[in-house]
Amino acid sequence: MFILILGAPGSGKGTQGKILAERLGIPKITTGDLIRAAMQARTPLGREAKAHYDKGELVPDTVVLGLIKDELSKPEAKDGAIFDGFPRTAAQAELVDKTLAERGQRLNHILLLDVDEEELVRRLHHRAKVEGRSDDTPEAIKTRLQVYQRDTAPLVAHYAQRGNMRRVPGIGTVEQIAEEIKRIIGR
Ligand code: ADP
């Protein structure tokens, strides 16, 4: 089963994706984590990503498409995975669709975690204090929310049109939201 979790920065994709991955026993693929690991390891890819990442801009598709391709081709992701933090651009969405289609698979569930902007900003500023991620500066947070509206929100419209996207209210306790996702997915 392939599940895509969409949502703005701070909407809770990572938290809910983790709960879901554990419950269903399938891997969660998170481009943000892959990029952070590459930056930490100072690989060429990580070095290239850092300048974009720290400003809150998208890491270029020249880097991210390869990452996604590698992850999708791993044996663990053969029969299912949760996609968290991607696709974020039209090219990434095409790659995901094409790869799954070639394997006779598809996105079984597309969930949109819906959280209003005021709450997103509040959560991101709170997380900045707790975790100190290098892209949680006020400037980068502003950029990330703008980039989401500009580059990723059109994808949401695209998936909504395809008909199998479900909107999940992202406000409430972590448990309440997890319950709602369980109800939608049916397991
Ligand atoms: P958030 O959604 O809270 O911004 P992420 O960990 O998903 O957190 O993303 C953090 C940063 O990592 C993004 O601002 C971007 O620089 C980079 N990133 C993550 N996933 C992608 C992706 N699919 N395409 C391009 N850049 C990405």
Coordinates of C-alpha atoms and ligand atoms in Angstrom, one line a residue:
M1 CA 0.0 0.0 0.0
F2 CA 1.4 3.4 -1.0
I3 CA 0.2 6.4 1.0
L4 CA 1.0 10.0 0.3
I5 CA 0.8 12.6 3.1
L6 CA 0.6 16.1 1.8
G7 CA 0.6 19.3 3.9
A8 CA 2.4 22.5 4.6
P9 CA 5.5 22.8 6.7
G10 CA 4.4 22.3 10.3
S11 CA 1.2 20.4 9.4
G12 CA 2.3 17.2 11.2
K13 CA 3.2 15.0 8.2
G14 CA 6.2 13.5 9.9
T15 CA 4.4 12.8 13.2
Q16 CA 1.4 11.2 11.5
G17 CA 3.5 9.4 8.9
K18 CA 5.6 7.8 11.6
I19 CA 2.5 6.5 13.5
L20 CA 1.0 5.2 10.3
A21 CA 4.2 3.5 9.2
E22 CA 4.6 1.7 12.5
R23 CA 0.9 0.6 12.5
L24 CA 1.0 -0.7 8.9
G25 CA 4.6 -2.0 9.2
I26 CA 5.7 -0.3 6.0
P27 CA 8.6 2.1 5.6
K28 CA 8.3 5.9 5.6
I29 CA 10.3 7.7 3.0
T30 CA 11.0 11.3 4.1
T31 CA 13.0 13.5 1.7
G32 CA 13.7 16.1 4.4
D33 CA 15.4 13.4 6.6
L34 CA 17.4 12.1 3.6
I35 CA 18.5 15.7 2.8
R36 CA 19.4 16.4 6.5
A37 CA 21.4 13.1 6.6
A38 CA 23.3 14.0 3.5
M39 CA 24.1 17.5 4.8
Q40 CA 25.3 16.0 8.1
A41 CA 27.5 13.5 6.3
R42 CA 28.8 16.4 4.1
T43 CA 28.4 14.3 0.9
P44 CA 28.5 16.2 -2.4
L45 CA 24.7 16.0 -2.5
G46 CA 24.5 17.3 1.0
R47 CA 26.7 20.2 0.2
E48 CA 24.7 21.2 -2.8
A49 CA 21.5 20.9 -0.8
K50 CA 22.6 23.0 2.2
A51 CA 22.5 26.5 0.6
H52 CA 18.9 26.0 -0.5
Y53 CA 17.8 24.1 2.6
D54 CA 19.0 26.7 5.1
K55 CA 17.2 29.5 3.3
G56 CA 13.9 27.5 3.3
E57 CA 14.0 27.0 -0.5
L58 CA 13.4 23.7 -2.2
V59 CA 16.4 21.6 -2.9
P60 CA 16.7 21.4 -6.7
D61 CA 15.0 18.5 -8.5
T62 CA 18.4 17.6 -10.0
V63 CA 19.3 16.4 -6.5
V64 CA 15.9 15.3 -5.2
L65 CA 14.7 13.2 -8.2
G66 CA 17.8 10.9 -7.7
L67 CA 17.1 10.6 -4.0
I68 CA 13.5 9.6 -4.7
K69 CA 14.5 7.2 -7.4
D70 CA 17.0 5.4 -5.1
E71 CA 14.4 5.1 -2.2
L72 CA 11.7 3.8 -4.4
S73 CA 14.0 1.1 -5.8
K74 CA 14.9 -0.3 -2.4
P75 CA 13.5 -3.8 -1.7
E76 CA 11.8 -2.5 1.5
A77 CA 9.6 -0.2 -0.6
K78 CA 8.7 -2.9 -3.1
D79 CA 5.1 -3.4 -1.8
G80 CA 4.4 -0.2 0.0
A81 CA 5.6 2.9 1.7
I82 CA 4.5 6.2 3.1
F83 CA 5.7 9.3 1.3
D84 CA 6.4 12.2 3.6
G85 CA 7.6 15.5 2.2
F86 CA 7.5 14.6 -1.4
P87 CA 6.4 15.0 -4.1
R88 CA 6.8 18.8 -3.8
T89 CA 7.1 19.7 -7.5
A90 CA 5.4 18.6 -10.7
A91 CA 8.6 16.8 -11.8
Q92 CA 8.7 14.8 -8.5
A93 CA 5.0 13.9 -8.8
E94 CA 5.6 12.7 -12.4
L95 CA 8.5 10.5 -11.2
V96 CA 6.4 9.0 -8.4
D97 CA 3.4 8.3 -10.7
K98 CA 5.6 6.9 -13.5
T99 CA 7.7 4.6 -11.2
L100 CA 4.6 3.2 -9.5
A101 CA 2.7 2.7 -12.8
E102 CA 5.7 0.8 -14.3
R103 CA 5.4 -1.6 -11.4
G104 CA 1.7 -1.9 -11.7
Q105 CA 1.2 0.0 -8.5
R106 CA -0.5 3.3 -7.6
L107 CA -0.9 5.7 -4.8
N108 CA -3.7 4.0 -2.8
H109 CA -4.3 6.9 -0.4
I110 CA -3.6 10.6 -0.6
L111 CA -4.1 12.5 2.6
L112 CA -3.9 16.3 3.0
L113 CA -3.2 17.5 6.5
D114 CA -5.1 20.7 6.7
V115 CA -3.8 23.3 9.1
D116 CA -4.4 27.1 9.0
E117 CA -1.4 29.4 8.4
E118 CA -1.5 31.0 11.8
E119 CA -1.2 27.6 13.6
L120 CA 1.6 26.6 11.2
V121 CA 3.6 29.6 12.1
R122 CA 3.0 29.1 15.8
R123 CA 4.1 25.4 15.6
L124 CA 7.2 26.2 13.5
H125 CA 8.4 28.9 15.8
H126 CA 7.8 26.6 18.8
R127 CA 9.8 23.8 17.1
A128 CA 12.6 26.2 16.3
K129 CA 13.1 26.7 20.1
V130 CA 12.9 22.9 20.8
E131 CA 14.9 21.4 17.9
G132 CA 17.0 24.2 16.5
R133 CA 16.8 23.0 12.9
S134 CA 18.9 25.2 10.6
D135 CA 15.8 26.0 8.5
D136 CA 13.6 27.1 11.5
T137 CA 14.9 30.7 11.5
P138 CA 12.1 33.3 11.1
E139 CA 13.2 34.1 7.6
A140 CA 13.4 30.5 6.4
I141 CA 10.1 29.7 8.0
K142 CA 8.5 32.5 6.0
T143 CA 10.2 31.3 2.8
R144 CA 9.1 27.7 3.4
L145 CA 5.4 28.7 3.8
Q146 CA 5.7 30.9 0.6
V147 CA 7.4 28.1 -1.3
Y148 CA 4.7 25.7 -0.2
Q149 CA 2.0 28.0 -1.6
R150 CA 3.8 28.6 -4.8
D151 CA 5.2 25.2 -5.7
T152 CA 3.4 22.5 -3.7
A153 CA -0.2 23.9 -3.4
P154 CA -0.7 23.4 -7.2
L155 CA 0.1 19.7 -6.7
V156 CA -2.5 19.5 -4.0
A157 CA -5.0 20.9 -6.5
H158 CA -3.8 18.3 -9.1
Y159 CA -4.3 15.4 -6.6
A160 CA -7.7 16.8 -5.5
Q161 CA -8.8 16.7 -9.1
R162 CA -7.8 13.1 -9.5
G163 CA -10.5 12.4 -6.9
N164 CA -8.8 10.1 -4.3
M165 CA -7.4 12.8 -2.0
R166 CA -8.9 13.1 1.5
R167 CA -8.6 16.2 3.6
V168 CA -7.8 15.5 7.2
P169 CA -8.3 18.3 9.7
G170 CA -4.8 18.7 11.2
I171 CA -5.9 20.5 14.4
G172 CA -6.5 18.4 17.5
T173 CA -4.4 16.0 19.5
V174 CA -1.9 13.8 17.7
E175 CA -4.1 10.8 18.8
Q176 CA -7.3 12.3 17.4
I177 CA -5.7 13.0 14.0
A178 CA -4.2 9.5 13.9
E179 CA -7.6 8.0 14.7
E180 CA -9.2 10.0 11.8
I181 CA -6.5 8.8 9.4
K182 CA -7.1 5.2 10.6
R183 CA -10.8 5.7 9.9
I184 CA -10.1 7.0 6.4
I185 CA -7.7 4.3 5.4
G186 CA -9.7 1.6 7.0
R187 CA -6.9 -0.1 8.9
Ligands
ADP1 P1 9.0 21.0 6.3 O1 7.9 20.4 5.5 O2 8.6 21.3 7.7 O3 9.6 22.2 5.7 P2 10.8 19.0 5.5 O4 11.8 18.2 6.4 O5 9.8 18.2 4.7 O6 10.1 20.0 6.5 O7 11.7 19.9 4.5 C1 12.7 20.7 4.9 C2 13.5 21.3 3.7 O8 14.1 20.2 3.0 C3 12.7 22.0 2.7 O9 12.5 23.4 3.0 C4 13.6 21.8 1.4 O10 14.7 22.6 1.5 C5 14.1 20.4 1.7 N1 13.2 19.3 1.0 C6 12.6 18.3 1.7 N2 11.9 17.6 0.8 C7 12.1 18.1 -0.4 C8 11.6 17.8 -1.7 N3 10.8 16.8 -2.0 N4 12.0 18.6 -2.8 C9 12.8 19.6 -2.5 N5 13.3 20.0 -1.3 C10 12.9 19.3 -0.3

